[in-house]
C-alpha cells in the first residue's frame, strides 16, 4: 500500500509552529507521503514556504501549495479547499487548521470526500455539528481526531492515571489560567477572533476545560463567562479578557482566566497553569501544574528575532522544540509533536484495517479517551455554546443538558423569598 498523503487546510500560525514541522518529521520517517497545503491566498503559503526553519530542520522537503504561486498572490479563494479535497484520492488524511468558525464546513467537506480528519481544537462551535460529524465519519469508517495537545503532555497523562487510581479523592475547587502574550493581538486573530465569533475563553480557556475532564472524567454542567471588550490594532473588538466559572457534574467548581494580554516582555511564550483542590472526605489533596514555568531560566546576550522574544526567557522544553539528534536537519520533540503523531497513527491504523473492522476500531478510540473524538469530547462544544451564551448575556449562568439531544440554556433566577417582616412590608409597598 502506498503511503497516505496529507492535506492541511489553513497555512497560519499553528500550521507553521506545530503542524507542518510535525508532518515533515513523519514524512521523513516514512510514515506519510506527499504533503499539500491549501490556504485562501497564495501569499500566505508563499510566506510559509519561505520560513527559514524549513531549510535548517527539513532540508530537501517541501509541500504542494494550493493556490500555487503563479497567479495573483492576494486573490482570495475561500472555496478552493473544496476542489482540492475533491481532487485528493479517497481515504487519505486532511488536517483542518482554519479559523474556528470554518471548522465545520471544512471537516464536512473532507468527510464527504472520504478523508480521515485531524482537526485543531475546537472541533466545532456547536454540539449538533459535532453529532453530524460523528455520524458522517462513523458511517464511512473514518477517524476524526481533535488536536488537544495538552493531553499528550506527560504531566497530564500522569495526573489522569493517578486521579483515576483514586489518589486525589474528588476534585472540589480549582483554578486555571492561560494568558497569551499581548502581541497576539497583531496577528490574523484580529480579523476573526472578534466579539461576534469568539472570545478568550472559547479560544484558549477551552484547553483547561478539556484537561480537567481528561484528568478527572467529570463533565461540565454549567458555565458563566464574564468578558471585557477590548480593541485590536485594526479597530475590531474582541472579548480579550475573560473570567469563567465552570461547574462540574459532582458539584466541583473551576475558575478559568484567559486573555490576550500577558506582557510581551514577560518570560515564557504565555502564562498558564492549573491547581485542583481535591478531597476524599477526610483530608484535602492537591494537583497543581505550572504549565508555563518548566524550570528553565535562560538569559541571553541579545533578543531573538521572533515575535515575543525576550532577553530573559523561560522556554518550555515540553511543548515543541527542535533538537539536533544527528543526521539530516532537526527533529521536532515535545507533546505538540506527539499529539499530531498519535492522531495520524490512529488514521493509519484504521485505514490499514480490513473495512469490516474499522468501526470497532473507531469505538475503541472513543472509549480509550486519550485522543479527543467527536463522540468522547462533545462536552467541549457544549461548554463553548454555554460560554458564548453566557458572555453575550452579561455573564449569566448557562446550563448544559446532556442526553440524546444535548443543549444549553440560560438559567433563570427567581428572587429569594423575603426573610424578615420588614423586607416583606418593603416588598409589598413596591
Ligand atoms: N493550542 C492550540 O491547540 C491552538 C493554537 C493555535 C491555534 N489553534 C487553532 O488553529 C486554528 C487556526 O489558528 P491559527 O493560529 O493558525 O490562525 P491563523 O489566523 O494564523 O491562520 C488561519 C489560516 O486559515 C486560512 N484560511 C482562512 N480561511 C480559509 C479558507 N476559506 N480556505 C483555506 N484556508 C483558509 C488562512 O489563510 C490562514 O492561513 C484555529 O481554529 C485555532 O483555534 C489551536
Coordinates of C-alpha atoms and ligand atoms in Angstrom, one line a residue:
X1 CA 0.0 0.0 0.0
X2 CA 1.4 3.5 -0.8
X3 CA 1.8 6.0 1.9
X4 CA -1.2 8.1 2.8
X5 CA -1.0 11.7 1.7
X6 CA -1.9 14.6 3.9
X7 CA -3.6 17.9 3.0
X8 CA -3.6 20.7 5.5
X9 CA -6.3 23.3 5.1
X10 CA -5.0 26.6 6.6
X11 CA -1.5 28.0 6.5
X12 CA -1.4 30.2 9.6
X13 CA 0.4 30.3 12.9
X14 CA -0.5 26.8 14.1
X15 CA 0.5 25.2 10.8
X16 CA 3.9 27.0 10.9
X17 CA 4.6 26.3 14.6
X18 CA 3.4 22.8 15.0
X19 CA 1.5 21.0 12.3
X20 CA 3.8 21.3 9.3
X21 CA 7.0 20.5 11.1
X22 CA 5.4 17.5 12.8
X23 CA 4.1 16.2 9.4
X24 CA 7.5 16.8 7.8
X25 CA 9.1 14.7 10.5
X26 CA 6.6 11.9 10.0
X27 CA 7.2 12.2 6.2
X28 CA 11.0 11.9 6.8
X29 CA 10.4 8.8 8.9
X30 CA 8.4 7.2 6.0
X31 CA 5.1 7.3 7.8
X32 CA 3.2 9.6 5.4
X33 CA 3.6 10.6 1.8
X34 CA 3.0 13.9 0.0
X35 CA 2.0 17.0 2.0
X36 CA -0.2 19.6 0.4
X37 CA -1.4 22.9 2.0
X38 CA -4.5 24.9 0.9
X39 CA -5.0 28.4 2.1
X40 CA -7.3 31.1 0.9
X41 CA -4.5 33.2 -0.5
X42 CA -1.3 32.3 -2.3
X43 CA 0.7 34.9 -0.3
X44 CA 0.0 33.0 2.9
X45 CA 1.6 29.9 1.5
X46 CA 4.5 31.8 -0.1
X47 CA 5.4 33.3 3.2
X48 CA 5.0 29.9 4.9
X49 CA 7.2 28.2 2.3
X50 CA 9.9 30.9 2.8
X51 CA 10.2 30.4 6.6
X52 CA 13.9 29.9 7.3
X53 CA 13.4 27.0 9.7
X54 CA 12.5 24.5 6.9
X55 CA 15.9 24.6 5.3
X56 CA 17.6 24.0 8.7
X57 CA 15.2 21.4 10.0
X58 CA 13.9 19.6 6.9
X59 CA 16.4 20.1 4.1
X60 CA 15.0 18.9 0.8
X61 CA 11.4 18.6 2.0
X62 CA 8.6 20.8 0.6
X63 CA 4.8 21.0 0.3
X64 CA 2.4 21.4 -2.7
X65 CA 0.7 24.7 -2.4
X66 CA -2.9 25.5 -3.3
X67 CA -3.2 28.1 -4.7
X68 CA 0.3 27.9 -6.3
X69 CA 2.4 30.9 -6.6
X70 CA 1.9 31.6 -10.3
X71 CA -1.2 33.9 -10.2
X72 CA -2.2 36.9 -8.2
X73 CA -0.9 36.1 -4.7
X74 CA -3.5 38.3 -3.0
X75 CA -6.6 36.9 -4.7
X76 CA -8.9 35.3 -2.0
X77 CA -10.1 31.9 -2.9
X78 CA -12.1 30.8 0.2
X79 CA -13.8 27.9 -1.6
X80 CA -10.7 26.5 -3.2
X81 CA -10.3 23.9 -0.4
X82 CA -13.5 22.2 -1.8
X83 CA -11.8 21.5 -5.2
X84 CA -8.5 20.5 -3.5
X85 CA -10.3 18.0 -1.2
X86 CA -12.4 16.6 -4.1
X87 CA -9.2 16.1 -6.1
X88 CA -7.5 14.0 -3.5
X89 CA -7.5 10.3 -3.8
X90 CA -10.1 8.9 -1.3
X91 CA -9.2 7.6 2.2
X92 CA -6.2 9.8 2.9
X93 CA -5.9 12.5 5.6
X94 CA -6.9 16.1 6.0
X95 CA -5.7 18.4 8.8
X96 CA -8.1 21.2 9.5
X97 CA -6.3 24.4 10.7
X98 CA -8.5 27.2 9.7
X99 CA -10.2 29.8 12.0
X100 CA -12.7 28.2 14.4
X101 CA -15.9 29.3 12.6
X102 CA -14.8 27.5 9.4
X103 CA -14.0 24.1 11.0
X104 CA -17.4 22.6 10.4
X105 CA -17.6 23.3 6.7
X106 CA -14.0 22.1 6.0
X107 CA -14.4 19.0 8.2
X108 CA -17.6 18.1 6.5
X109 CA -16.1 18.6 3.0
X110 CA -13.2 16.3 4.0
X111 CA -15.5 13.6 5.3
X112 CA -17.8 13.8 2.2
X113 CA -14.7 13.2 0.1
X114 CA -13.9 10.2 2.3
X115 CA -10.9 11.6 4.1
X116 CA -9.8 11.0 7.7
X117 CA -9.6 14.2 9.7
X118 CA -7.3 15.7 12.3
X119 CA -8.9 19.0 13.4
X120 CA -7.2 21.6 15.6
X121 CA -9.3 22.5 18.6
X122 CA -12.1 23.4 19.0
X123 CA -13.6 20.7 16.8
X124 CA -16.7 22.9 16.0
X125 CA -18.7 25.5 17.8
X126 CA -21.9 23.6 18.3
X127 CA -22.8 20.2 19.7
X128 CA -25.2 19.5 16.9
X129 CA -22.4 20.0 14.4
X130 CA -20.2 17.6 16.3
X131 CA -23.0 15.0 16.2
X132 CA -23.3 15.4 12.5
X133 CA -19.5 14.9 12.1
X134 CA -19.5 11.8 14.3
X135 CA -22.3 10.2 12.2
X136 CA -20.7 11.1 8.9
X137 CA -17.3 9.8 10.0
X138 CA -18.5 6.6 11.7
X139 CA -20.7 5.5 8.7
X140 CA -17.7 5.8 6.5
X141 CA -15.2 4.2 8.8
X142 CA -13.2 7.4 9.1
X143 CA -11.2 8.8 12.0
X144 CA -11.8 12.3 13.4
X145 CA -9.3 13.3 16.0
X146 CA -9.3 16.6 17.7
X147 CA -5.9 18.0 18.5
X148 CA -6.0 19.0 22.2
X149 CA -2.2 18.7 22.5
X150 CA -2.1 19.3 26.3
X151 CA -3.4 15.8 26.7
X152 CA -0.1 14.5 25.4
X153 CA 2.0 16.4 27.9
X154 CA 3.3 13.6 30.2
X155 CA 2.2 15.5 33.3
X156 CA -1.4 15.4 32.0
X157 CA -1.2 11.7 31.4
X158 CA 0.4 11.2 34.9
X159 CA -2.3 13.3 36.5
X160 CA -5.1 11.3 34.7
X161 CA -3.6 8.0 35.8
X162 CA -3.2 9.0 39.4
X163 CA -6.5 10.7 39.7
X164 CA -8.2 7.7 38.3
X165 CA -6.4 5.5 40.7
X166 CA -8.2 7.5 43.4
X167 CA -5.0 9.1 44.8
X168 CA -6.6 12.6 45.0
X169 CA -10.1 11.7 46.0
X170 CA -12.5 14.0 44.2
X171 CA -12.0 17.4 42.6
X172 CA -13.7 20.2 44.6
X173 CA -12.4 23.6 43.7
X174 CA -9.9 24.6 41.1
X175 CA -8.3 27.5 39.2
X176 CA -6.7 27.6 35.8
X177 CA -5.3 30.3 33.6
X178 CA -3.9 30.7 30.1
X179 CA -3.0 34.2 29.1
X180 CA -1.3 34.6 25.7
X181 CA 1.1 37.5 25.0
X182 CA -0.2 40.9 24.0
X183 CA 1.5 40.8 20.6
X184 CA -1.0 38.1 19.5
X185 CA -3.4 41.0 19.0
X186 CA -1.4 42.0 15.9
X187 CA -1.8 38.6 14.2
X188 CA -4.6 37.4 12.0
X189 CA -6.7 36.8 15.1
X190 CA -7.8 40.4 14.9
X191 CA -9.7 39.5 11.7
X192 CA -11.7 36.6 13.2
X193 CA -11.4 36.2 16.9
X194 CA -13.9 39.1 17.4
X195 CA -16.9 39.5 19.7
X196 CA -19.4 38.1 17.3
X197 CA -17.3 34.9 16.6
X198 CA -15.3 34.1 19.7
X199 CA -13.6 35.2 22.9
X200 CA -10.6 34.5 25.0
X201 CA -12.4 31.7 26.9
X202 CA -13.6 29.9 23.8
X203 CA -10.2 30.4 22.1
X204 CA -7.8 29.5 24.8
X205 CA -9.7 28.7 28.1
X206 CA -11.2 25.6 26.5
X207 CA -7.8 23.8 26.8
X208 CA -8.2 23.7 30.6
X209 CA -11.8 22.6 30.5
X210 CA -10.8 19.7 28.3
X211 CA -7.9 18.9 30.6
X212 CA -10.0 18.8 33.7
X213 CA -12.3 16.3 32.0
X214 CA -9.3 14.4 30.7
X215 CA -7.8 14.1 34.2
X216 CA -11.0 13.6 36.2
X217 CA -13.6 12.1 33.8
X218 CA -16.1 14.7 35.2
X219 CA -18.5 16.5 32.9
X220 CA -19.0 20.3 32.9
X221 CA -22.7 21.1 33.6
X222 CA -22.7 24.9 33.5
X223 CA -20.6 27.9 32.6
X224 CA -20.7 31.6 33.3
X225 CA -18.2 33.8 31.5
X226 CA -17.5 37.4 32.2
X227 CA -15.8 39.1 29.2
X228 CA -14.1 42.5 28.9
X229 CA -14.3 44.0 25.4
X230 CA -11.0 45.5 24.1
X231 CA -9.9 46.7 20.7
X232 CA -7.4 45.0 18.4
X233 CA -4.9 47.2 16.5
X234 CA -7.2 47.1 13.4
X235 CA -10.1 48.6 15.5
X236 CA -12.2 45.4 15.7
X237 CA -13.5 44.4 19.1
X238 CA -12.8 41.2 20.9
X239 CA -13.5 39.8 24.4
X240 CA -9.8 39.8 25.1
X241 CA -10.0 39.2 28.8
X242 CA -12.4 36.6 30.3
X243 CA -13.1 35.0 33.6
X244 CA -15.1 31.8 33.5
X245 CA -16.7 29.7 36.2
X246 CA -17.3 26.1 35.2
X247 CA -19.4 23.8 37.4
X248 CA -18.8 20.1 37.1
X249 CA -21.0 17.0 37.4
X250 CA -20.0 16.4 41.0
X251 CA -20.6 20.0 42.0
X252 CA -16.9 21.0 41.7
X253 CA -16.1 24.5 40.5
X254 CA -13.3 25.6 38.2
X255 CA -12.3 29.2 37.6
X256 CA -10.6 29.8 34.2
X257 CA -8.9 33.1 33.4
X258 CA -7.9 33.7 29.8
X259 CA -6.6 36.7 27.9
X260 CA -4.6 38.0 25.0
X261 CA -2.8 40.3 27.4
X262 CA 0.2 38.7 29.1
X263 CA 3.1 41.3 28.8
X264 CA 5.3 40.9 25.8
X265 CA 8.4 41.4 27.9
X266 CA 7.5 38.7 30.4
X267 CA 9.4 35.4 30.2
X268 CA 7.8 32.4 28.5
X269 CA 5.5 32.5 25.5
X270 CA 2.5 32.8 27.8
X271 CA 1.5 32.1 31.3
X272 CA -0.6 29.1 32.1
X273 CA -1.3 26.5 34.8
X274 CA -3.8 24.6 36.8
X275 CA -4.4 23.9 40.5
X276 CA -7.1 21.4 41.5
X277 CA -8.0 21.2 45.2
X278 CA -9.5 17.8 45.9
X279 CA -10.7 15.8 48.9
X280 CA -11.5 12.2 49.9
X281 CA -13.9 13.5 52.6
X282 CA -11.3 13.0 55.3
X283 CA -8.5 15.1 54.0
X284 CA -7.6 17.6 51.3
X285 CA -5.5 16.8 48.3
X286 CA -3.8 19.0 45.7
X287 CA -2.9 18.6 42.0
X288 CA -1.0 21.6 40.7
X289 CA 0.9 22.3 37.5
X290 CA 2.8 25.3 36.4
X291 CA 2.4 24.7 32.7
X292 CA 4.5 27.7 31.7
X293 CA 7.5 27.6 34.0
X294 CA 9.1 24.3 33.4
X295 CA 12.3 25.0 35.4
X296 CA 14.4 26.6 32.6
X297 CA 15.9 30.1 33.1
X298 CA 17.8 31.5 30.2
X299 CA 19.3 35.0 30.0
X300 CA 20.7 35.6 26.5
X301 CA 23.2 38.3 25.4
X302 CA 20.6 39.6 22.9
X303 CA 17.0 39.4 22.0
X304 CA 15.9 36.9 19.3
X305 CA 14.2 37.9 16.1
X306 CA 10.9 36.1 16.6
X307 CA 7.8 38.0 17.9
X308 CA 7.7 37.9 21.7
X309 CA 11.4 37.1 22.1
X310 CA 12.9 38.4 25.3
X311 CA 16.4 38.6 26.7
X312 CA 15.4 36.7 29.8
X313 CA 13.4 33.6 28.8
X314 CA 11.8 30.6 30.4
X315 CA 11.3 28.3 27.4
X316 CA 9.3 25.2 27.7
X317 CA 11.2 22.1 26.7
X318 CA 7.9 20.1 26.8
X319 CA 5.5 21.6 24.1
X320 CA 7.5 21.9 20.9
X321 CA 11.2 22.2 20.3
X322 CA 13.6 21.4 17.5
X323 CA 16.6 19.4 18.6
X324 CA 19.7 18.0 16.8
X325 CA 19.6 14.3 17.1
X326 CA 22.4 13.9 14.5
X327 CA 21.6 13.1 10.9
X328 CA 19.9 15.5 8.4
X329 CA 18.1 18.5 9.8
X330 CA 16.5 18.9 13.2
X331 CA 13.9 16.7 15.0
X332 CA 10.7 18.2 16.5
X333 CA 10.1 16.9 20.0
X334 CA 7.5 17.5 22.7
X335 CA 3.8 17.0 23.2
X336 CA 2.9 19.2 20.3
X337 CA 4.6 16.6 18.0
X338 CA 3.4 13.5 20.0
X339 CA -0.2 14.7 19.7
X340 CA -0.1 15.0 15.9
X341 CA 1.8 11.7 15.7
X342 CA -0.9 10.0 17.8
X343 CA -3.8 11.2 15.6
X344 CA -2.0 10.4 12.3
X345 CA -1.1 7.0 13.6
X346 CA -4.8 6.4 14.5
X347 CA -5.7 7.3 11.0
X348 CA -3.1 4.9 9.6
X349 CA -4.2 2.1 11.9
X350 CA -7.9 2.4 11.0
X351 CA -7.1 2.8 7.3
X352 CA -4.8 -0.2 7.4
X353 CA -7.5 -2.4 8.9
X354 CA -10.0 -4.5 6.9
X355 CA -13.0 -2.4 6.1
X356 CA -15.2 -4.6 8.3
X357 CA -13.1 -3.9 11.4
X358 CA -12.9 -0.1 11.1
X359 CA -16.0 0.8 13.1
X360 CA -15.0 -1.3 16.0
X361 CA -11.6 0.4 16.0
X362 CA -13.3 3.8 16.0
X363 CA -15.3 2.7 19.0
X364 CA -12.1 1.6 20.8
X365 CA -10.6 5.0 20.2
X366 CA -13.7 6.7 21.5
X367 CA -13.7 4.5 24.6
X368 CA -9.9 4.8 25.3
X369 CA -10.5 8.6 25.6
X370 CA -6.8 9.5 25.1
X371 CA -7.5 11.1 21.7
X372 CA -10.4 13.5 21.7
X373 CA -13.1 12.5 19.2
X374 CA -16.5 14.0 18.4
X375 CA -18.1 11.2 20.5
X376 CA -16.0 11.4 23.6
X377 CA -15.4 15.2 23.8
X378 CA -18.8 16.7 23.0
X379 CA -18.7 18.5 26.4
X380 CA -16.2 20.8 24.8
X381 CA -18.7 22.0 22.2
X382 CA -21.3 22.3 24.9
X383 CA -19.1 24.4 27.1
X384 CA -18.3 26.6 24.1
X385 CA -22.0 27.1 23.4
X386 CA -22.7 27.7 27.1
X387 CA -19.8 30.1 27.3
X388 CA -20.9 32.1 24.3
X389 CA -24.5 32.2 25.6
X390 CA -23.2 33.5 28.9
X391 CA -20.7 36.1 27.7
X392 CA -23.3 37.5 25.3
X393 CA -25.8 37.7 28.2
X394 CA -23.6 39.6 30.7
X395 CA -22.1 36.6 32.3
X396 CA -25.3 34.8 33.3
X397 CA -25.1 31.1 34.1
X398 CA -25.7 28.8 31.1
X399 CA -26.7 25.3 31.9
X400 CA -25.7 22.3 29.9
X401 CA -28.2 19.5 29.4
X402 CA -26.9 16.1 28.3
X403 CA -28.9 13.4 26.6
X404 CA -29.8 12.3 23.1
X405 CA -30.2 16.0 22.1
X406 CA -27.8 17.9 24.3
X407 CA -28.5 21.6 24.7
X408 CA -27.6 24.7 26.7
X409 CA -29.9 27.3 28.2
X410 CA -29.6 30.4 30.4
X411 CA -30.5 29.7 34.0
X412 CA -33.4 31.7 35.2
X413 CA -33.1 33.1 38.7
X414 CA -36.0 33.7 41.0
X415 CA -35.7 36.3 43.7
X416 CA -35.4 34.6 47.0
X417 CA -38.5 34.8 49.3
X418 CA -38.4 37.7 51.8
X419 CA -36.6 36.7 55.0
X420 CA -37.9 39.3 57.5
X421 CA -41.2 41.1 58.2
X422 CA -39.7 44.4 57.3
X423 CA -38.4 43.0 54.0
X424 CA -41.9 41.6 53.3
X425 CA -43.5 45.0 54.0
X426 CA -41.0 46.8 51.8
X427 CA -41.7 44.4 49.0
X428 CA -45.5 44.8 49.4
X429 CA -45.1 48.6 49.2
X430 CA -43.2 48.0 45.9
Ligands
LIG1 N1 -3.2 25.4 21.2 C1 -3.9 25.1 20.1 O1 -4.4 24.0 20.1 C2 -4.1 26.0 19.0 C3 -3.2 27.1 18.9 C4 -3.3 28.0 17.9 C5 -4.4 27.8 17.1 N2 -5.3 26.8 17.2 C6 -6.4 26.7 16.3 O2 -5.9 26.6 15.0 C7 -6.9 27.3 14.1 C8 -6.1 28.2 13.2 O3 -5.4 29.1 14.1 P1 -4.1 29.9 13.6 O4 -3.5 30.4 14.8 O5 -3.2 29.1 12.7 O6 -4.8 31.1 12.8 P2 -4.3 32.0 11.7 O7 -5.3 33.1 11.6 O8 -2.9 32.3 11.9 O9 -4.4 31.1 10.4 C9 -5.6 30.7 9.8 C10 -5.3 30.2 8.4 O10 -6.6 29.7 7.8 C11 -6.5 30.1 6.5 N3 -7.9 30.2 5.9 C12 -8.9 31.1 6.3 N4 -9.9 30.9 5.5 C13 -9.6 29.8 4.7 C14 -10.4 29.2 3.7 N5 -11.6 29.5 3.4 N6 -9.7 28.2 3.0 C15 -8.5 27.9 3.3 N7 -7.7 28.5 4.2 C16 -8.3 29.4 4.9 C17 -5.8 31.4 6.4 O11 -5.3 31.6 5.1 C18 -4.7 31.2 7.5 O12 -3.6 30.6 6.8 C19 -7.9 27.9 14.9 O13 -9.0 27.1 15.0 C20 -7.3 28.0 16.3 O14 -8.2 27.9 17.3 C21 -5.1 25.9 18.1

